[in-house]
Amino acid sequence: MITDRQNQDEDSAAPHPAARTVHLRAAGTSLLVELTEPVPRVLHWGADLGELPEQDAAALALTAEGPVLKNAIDRPRQFTIWPTEADGWSGTPAHQGHLAGTATAPRPATTATSYQADPAGGGELIVAMSDCAGSLDITVTYRLEPSGVLAVGAEISRSATARDRHSEPYDLSALTTLLPLPRRATEILDFTGKWSRERSPQRRPLVHGTHSREVRRGKSGPDSPYLLTVGVPGFGFRSGEVWAVHVAWSGDQRYLVEQLPEGAGGHASVLGGGELLRSGEIRLGPGDTYRAPVCHFAWSADGLDGLADRFHDLLRARPGHPRTPRPVVLNSWEAVYFDHDLDRLRRLAERAAEVGVERFVLDDGWFTGRRSDRAGLGDWTVDADVWPDGLFPLADHVRELGMEFGLWVEPEMVNPDSELARAHPDWILGPTAGPGPSSRHQYVLDLANPEVEAYLLDALDRLVREYGIGYLKWDHNRELHEAVHGADDRPVSHAQVIALYRLLDALRARHPGLEIESCASGGGRIDLGILARTDRVWTSDCNDPLERQSIQRWSGQLLPPELLGAHVGPAASHTTARVASHSFRLATALFGHPGIEQDITGCTPQELARLTAWTALYRELRPLLHSGRTVRADLPGEATALHGVVARDGTAALYAWVRLTTSPEAQSGRVPLPGLDPTAHYQLRIRTDLGHPSLHQASGPSWFTRAQETWLPLPGTALTLAGLPMPTLNPEQALLIELRKLP
Ligand code: GLA
């Protein structure tokens, strides 16, 4: 359906009497938009409304409005897809800006709409609008993906034939994508965190006003709001209706939930996000366009697991999603840090190959002058003192051992103590008055300078080509502050991200087989913008399994396990000094994209044997782990956790029953295993490949004793409705439970 409506007059601001609606449906969710004039409105976003005959859609339109309130505007308030004060909307507007101090009261009106269904489910609705005040053309695209995730894109252009009175550009200060929420959505969950403790959940009630999370770090950050979720009170992993948004952008950004006393049209509150724009960066001359990052919205009736399921489906359906089995990694960082010595690294590689590693990554320390974190960033040539024959003796050895060779880089950064900084001090991002404080002794390169972009592309391209690199760990260890460039200190926060994306895209185009990991001091740059051009994330620098249980559980809210780097560290964690058992470290790292972050040349034969068993177990289970549904149980208290992966066809599952701390309760009572079919029959066994967990009890329960010896048949009713009494483990222990469905 394509419609064109030009020359809207003032009167058409009233809701259109004969409702024309567009209904997008996929995977049990619906978006129903009424093409009201001058601007459409969302009638419903949430549960699938089923097939909607025209009169039912019209009924939803008829019942969309609230009352006319006393002492308020004299018609029902509207909340449109491009909310402005022209509709009587007193909340966050869709866009803000000005044209040399004018055109601050936009009056958008639809010029065209188009709708296309996707045979796989969902479809796309595009609404084009124009705002005469600012000579702006606005386009909003709602794409309901087959996964049920709603990807909303928006762009705003200054008309190419701008006939406004001003020759000045239109200064865009904000563009926010918003969707309405119902009254029952009253509890907010989002995330915060710091280095080594990313994605820490925080909850609060929704009250009147704006809950706004603004990120000014030039990357999504360790405290990224990540997935701002609003739901019915007490929503959990397995239950409760929830609505969520993720901003697919790797720079400054903003998430918000807003509730005004008068509501939002017929709805109660709004959820949204967008890029946080720096004053003066986006200035649209005739023909210029600003494209907002896509905001991914999702709804579920089944709590946080329902949302995770949609996002995992969305990511797995991407043409660029990794299709090959995820190789076991050994990353050299915590094994040798900056102490690069060929013989030592060759021995490490040999041990790695022996225990079943498939990808060996040489971390920081290999390039010119890089003997510590104080020098060298920017000089992307191999250090001739440490590596007189280049990286060949190591890279070739790694390949001879049957592994892929990967390398660490941090392209956007520069140490003042580097040849690059000495040769091009003007390439450092910052004001003409001079850069502010360094961070980890480093600064950011000004990627908006085409010479810098060209230098980096050339340097990386050369490295990848020369050494046959299959994998880059792409790091980003500081925040962007005062991101301005040029003689007049123009802001370039947006341009920096665009240049980064361009650089990644260009490198990948030159090396189609190359995989890239997004790392930023661990998990400081995890978002669907960077993931559109990378193959996994380094989830956190913290390899302490106790911390990792939480970090991985919540990182998995958005990303499936195959995208989350999860490495086994040494017994004493390098980031927390906490000592953990080998089996707990191994079991925790199994539920991601596993690797080793440890000097395994110092391991005992018993430890090496266990590592070998672990890589074998991972290889056996990875088809399930990296394609199934992530499930997490809602348990009382914080002392235990139960999580797992259930095959999409329901035929197999692997769970980890985890004891985090002791608790006053001596036993668990019956604990239902989430995600199984109560009408099916299964067999179950305890996997002891990683050793037996240490127990805080005398013996039993009897099912557990038997399942350690043999497959134990059990009905779905017992497993997932009634539940199993779980053994009481000692703290920081995990038990692996494998299930297979019986025919
Ligand atoms: C960051 C990364 C680490 C490691 C170091 C190297 O901290 O997160 O994994 O690569 O840099 O300097």
JSON list of N, CA, C and O and ligand atoms in Angstrom, two decimals, residues 195 331 333 338 363-364 370 373 408 410 440 473 475 477 519-522 538 540-541 597, ligand 1:
[
{"chain": "A", "resi": 195, "resn": "TRP", "atom": "N", "xyz": [34.52, -1.02, 35.11]},
{"chain": "A", "resi": 195, "resn": "TRP", "atom": "CA", "xyz": [35.49, -1.97, 34.59]},
{"chain": "A", "resi": 195, "resn": "TRP", "atom": "C", "xyz": [35.47, -3.23, 35.46]},
{"chain": "A", "resi": 195, "resn": "TRP", "atom": "O", "xyz": [35.48, -3.13, 36.68]},
{"chain": "A", "resi": 331, "resn": "ASN", "atom": "N", "xyz": [43.94, -16.73, 24.89]},
{"chain": "A", "resi": 331, "resn": "ASN", "atom": "CA", "xyz": [44.35, -15.34, 24.76]},
{"chain": "A", "resi": 331, "resn": "ASN", "atom": "C", "xyz": [45.53, -15.11, 25.69]},
{"chain": "A", "resi": 331, "resn": "ASN", "atom": "O", "xyz": [45.50, -15.50, 26.86]},
{"chain": "A", "resi": 333, "resn": "TRP", "atom": "N", "xyz": [46.90, -12.57, 27.19]},
{"chain": "A", "resi": 333, "resn": "TRP", "atom": "CA", "xyz": [47.05, -11.42, 28.09]},
{"chain": "A", "resi": 333, "resn": "TRP", "atom": "C", "xyz": [47.43, -11.83, 29.51]},
{"chain": "A", "resi": 333, "resn": "TRP", "atom": "O", "xyz": [48.51, -11.53, 30.01]},
{"chain": "A", "resi": 338, "resn": "PHE", "atom": "N", "xyz": [52.93, -8.16, 29.21]},
{"chain": "A", "resi": 338, "resn": "PHE", "atom": "CA", "xyz": [53.81, -7.54, 28.21]},
{"chain": "A", "resi": 338, "resn": "PHE", "atom": "C", "xyz": [55.12, -8.31, 28.02]},
{"chain": "A", "resi": 338, "resn": "PHE", "atom": "O", "xyz": [55.98, -7.88, 27.26]},
{"chain": "A", "resi": 363, "resn": "ASP", "atom": "N", "xyz": [47.99, -11.09, 22.55]},
{"chain": "A", "resi": 363, "resn": "ASP", "atom": "CA", "xyz": [47.40, -9.85, 23.08]},
{"chain": "A", "resi": 363, "resn": "ASP", "atom": "C", "xyz": [48.45, -8.74, 23.05]},
{"chain": "A", "resi": 363, "resn": "ASP", "atom": "O", "xyz": [49.52, -8.86, 22.46]},
{"chain": "A", "resi": 364, "resn": "ASP", "atom": "N", "xyz": [48.13, -7.67, 23.71]},
{"chain": "A", "resi": 364, "resn": "ASP", "atom": "CA", "xyz": [48.94, -6.45, 23.79]},
{"chain": "A", "resi": 364, "resn": "ASP", "atom": "C", "xyz": [50.42, -6.75, 24.06]},
{"chain": "A", "resi": 364, "resn": "ASP", "atom": "O", "xyz": [50.74, -7.68, 24.81]},
{"chain": "A", "resi": 370, "resn": "ARG", "atom": "N", "xyz": [56.22, -1.17, 22.75]},
{"chain": "A", "resi": 370, "resn": "ARG", "atom": "CA", "xyz": [55.16, -1.51, 23.70]},
{"chain": "A", "resi": 370, "resn": "ARG", "atom": "C", "xyz": [55.69, -2.47, 24.76]},
{"chain": "A", "resi": 370, "resn": "ARG", "atom": "O", "xyz": [55.41, -3.69, 24.75]},
{"chain": "A", "resi": 373, "resn": "ASP", "atom": "N", "xyz": [52.09, -0.28, 29.33]},
{"chain": "A", "resi": 373, "resn": "ASP", "atom": "CA", "xyz": [50.95, 0.45, 28.75]},
{"chain": "A", "resi": 373, "resn": "ASP", "atom": "C", "xyz": [51.24, 1.95, 28.61]},
{"chain": "A", "resi": 373, "resn": "ASP", "atom": "O", "xyz": [50.34, 2.73, 28.36]},
{"chain": "A", "resi": 408, "resn": "TRP", "atom": "N", "xyz": [45.90, -8.78, 18.93]},
{"chain": "A", "resi": 408, "resn": "TRP", "atom": "CA", "xyz": [45.27, -7.65, 19.63]},
{"chain": "A", "resi": 408, "resn": "TRP", "atom": "C", "xyz": [45.68, -6.33, 18.97]},
{"chain": "A", "resi": 408, "resn": "TRP", "atom": "O", "xyz": [46.86, -6.14, 18.64]},
{"chain": "A", "resi": 410, "resn": "GLU", "atom": "N", "xyz": [44.53, -1.86, 19.13]},
{"chain": "A", "resi": 410, "resn": "GLU", "atom": "CA", "xyz": [43.68, -0.82, 19.72]},
{"chain": "A", "resi": 410, "resn": "GLU", "atom": "C", "xyz": [43.75, 0.40, 18.80]},
{"chain": "A", "resi": 410, "resn": "GLU", "atom": "O", "xyz": [44.33, 1.44, 19.15]},
{"chain": "A", "resi": 440, "resn": "ARG", "atom": "N", "xyz": [44.90, 5.81, 31.07]},
{"chain": "A", "resi": 440, "resn": "ARG", "atom": "CA", "xyz": [45.79, 4.68, 30.80]},
{"chain": "A", "resi": 440, "resn": "ARG", "atom": "C", "xyz": [46.93, 5.16, 29.90]},
{"chain": "A", "resi": 440, "resn": "ARG", "atom": "O", "xyz": [47.34, 4.49, 28.98]},
{"chain": "A", "resi": 473, "resn": "LYS", "atom": "N", "xyz": [41.46, -8.89, 17.99]},
{"chain": "A", "resi": 473, "resn": "LYS", "atom": "CA", "xyz": [40.82, -8.41, 19.22]},
{"chain": "A", "resi": 473, "resn": "LYS", "atom": "C", "xyz": [40.97, -6.90, 19.20]},
{"chain": "A", "resi": 473, "resn": "LYS", "atom": "O", "xyz": [42.08, -6.38, 19.32]},
{"chain": "A", "resi": 475, "resn": "ASP", "atom": "N", "xyz": [40.49, -3.43, 20.66]},
{"chain": "A", "resi": 475, "resn": "ASP", "atom": "CA", "xyz": [40.28, -2.87, 22.00]},
{"chain": "A", "resi": 475, "resn": "ASP", "atom": "C", "xyz": [40.01, -1.36, 21.94]},
{"chain": "A", "resi": 475, "resn": "ASP", "atom": "O", "xyz": [40.21, -0.71, 20.89]},
{"chain": "A", "resi": 477, "resn": "ASN", "atom": "N", "xyz": [40.46, 1.37, 25.12]},
{"chain": "A", "resi": 477, "resn": "ASN", "atom": "CA", "xyz": [40.65, 1.43, 26.57]},
{"chain": "A", "resi": 477, "resn": "ASN", "atom": "C", "xyz": [40.47, 2.78, 27.22]},
{"chain": "A", "resi": 477, "resn": "ASN", "atom": "O", "xyz": [40.91, 2.95, 28.36]},
{"chain": "A", "resi": 519, "resn": "CYS", "atom": "N", "xyz": [36.25, -5.30, 22.04]},
{"chain": "A", "resi": 519, "resn": "CYS", "atom": "CA", "xyz": [36.70, -5.26, 23.43]},
{"chain": "A", "resi": 519, "resn": "CYS", "atom": "C", "xyz": [36.86, -3.79, 23.79]},
{"chain": "A", "resi": 519, "resn": "CYS", "atom": "O", "xyz": [37.25, -2.99, 22.95]},
{"chain": "A", "resi": 520, "resn": "ALA", "atom": "N", "xyz": [36.54, -3.42, 25.00]},
{"chain": "A", "resi": 520, "resn": "ALA", "atom": "CA", "xyz": [36.82, -2.05, 25.44]},
{"chain": "A", "resi": 520, "resn": "ALA", "atom": "C", "xyz": [37.07, -2.14, 26.94]},
{"chain": "A", "resi": 520, "resn": "ALA", "atom": "O", "xyz": [36.14, -2.03, 27.73]},
{"chain": "A", "resi": 521, "resn": "SER", "atom": "N", "xyz": [38.32, -2.41, 27.30]},
{"chain": "A", "resi": 521, "resn": "SER", "atom": "CA", "xyz": [38.67, -2.71, 28.70]},
{"chain": "A", "resi": 521, "resn": "SER", "atom": "C", "xyz": [37.74, -3.81, 29.20]},
{"chain": "A", "resi": 521, "resn": "SER", "atom": "O", "xyz": [37.18, -3.73, 30.29]},
{"chain": "A", "resi": 522, "resn": "GLY", "atom": "N", "xyz": [37.53, -4.82, 28.40]},
{"chain": "A", "resi": 522, "resn": "GLY", "atom": "CA", "xyz": [36.49, -5.80, 28.69]},
{"chain": "A", "resi": 522, "resn": "GLY", "atom": "C", "xyz": [35.23, -5.35, 27.99]},
{"chain": "A", "resi": 522, "resn": "GLY", "atom": "O", "xyz": [35.27, -4.91, 26.85]},
{"chain": "A", "resi": 538, "resn": "TRP", "atom": "N", "xyz": [34.36, -9.18, 24.02]},
{"chain": "A", "resi": 538, "resn": "TRP", "atom": "CA", "xyz": [35.04, -9.62, 25.22]},
{"chain": "A", "resi": 538, "resn": "TRP", "atom": "C", "xyz": [34.18, -9.12, 26.37]},
{"chain": "A", "resi": 538, "resn": "TRP", "atom": "O", "xyz": [34.08, -7.92, 26.61]},
{"chain": "A", "resi": 540, "resn": "SER", "atom": "N", "xyz": [34.05, -9.23, 29.63]},
{"chain": "A", "resi": 540, "resn": "SER", "atom": "CA", "xyz": [34.58, -8.51, 30.79]},
{"chain": "A", "resi": 540, "resn": "SER", "atom": "C", "xyz": [36.03, -8.89, 30.98]},
{"chain": "A", "resi": 540, "resn": "SER", "atom": "O", "xyz": [36.42, -10.02, 30.66]},
{"chain": "A", "resi": 541, "resn": "ASP", "atom": "N", "xyz": [36.83, -7.98, 31.55]},
{"chain": "A", "resi": 541, "resn": "ASP", "atom": "CA", "xyz": [38.19, -8.36, 31.93]},
{"chain": "A", "resi": 541, "resn": "ASP", "atom": "C", "xyz": [38.19, -9.26, 33.16]},
{"chain": "A", "resi": 541, "resn": "ASP", "atom": "O", "xyz": [39.23, -9.80, 33.53]},
{"chain": "A", "resi": 597, "resn": "GLU", "atom": "N", "xyz": [42.54, -17.99, 29.61]},
{"chain": "A", "resi": 597, "resn": "GLU", "atom": "CA", "xyz": [43.25, -16.73, 29.86]},
{"chain": "A", "resi": 597, "resn": "GLU", "atom": "C", "xyz": [44.18, -17.00, 31.03]},
{"chain": "A", "resi": 597, "resn": "GLU", "atom": "O", "xyz": [43.95, -16.56, 32.15]},
{"chain": "B", "resi": 1, "resn": "GLA", "atom": "C1", "xyz": [42.27, -4.27, 27.92]},
{"chain": "B", "resi": 1, "resn": "GLA", "atom": "C2", "xyz": [41.58, -5.57, 27.56]},
{"chain": "B", "resi": 1, "resn": "GLA", "atom": "C3", "xyz": [42.40, -6.74, 28.06]},
{"chain": "B", "resi": 1, "resn": "GLA", "atom": "C4", "xyz": [43.77, -6.69, 27.46]},
{"chain": "B", "resi": 1, "resn": "GLA", "atom": "C5", "xyz": [44.42, -5.35, 27.77]},
{"chain": "B", "resi": 1, "resn": "GLA", "atom": "C6", "xyz": [45.72, -5.19, 27.02]},
{"chain": "B", "resi": 1, "resn": "GLA", "atom": "O1", "xyz": [42.28, -4.08, 29.29]},
{"chain": "B", "resi": 1, "resn": "GLA", "atom": "O2", "xyz": [40.28, -5.60, 28.06]},
{"chain": "B", "resi": 1, "resn": "GLA", "atom": "O3", "xyz": [41.76, -7.96, 27.75]},
{"chain": "B", "resi": 1, "resn": "GLA", "atom": "O4", "xyz": [43.68, -6.89, 26.08]},
{"chain": "B", "resi": 1, "resn": "GLA", "atom": "O5", "xyz": [43.59, -4.25, 27.41]},
{"chain": "B", "resi": 1, "resn": "GLA", "atom": "O6", "xyz": [46.31, -4.00, 27.29]}
]
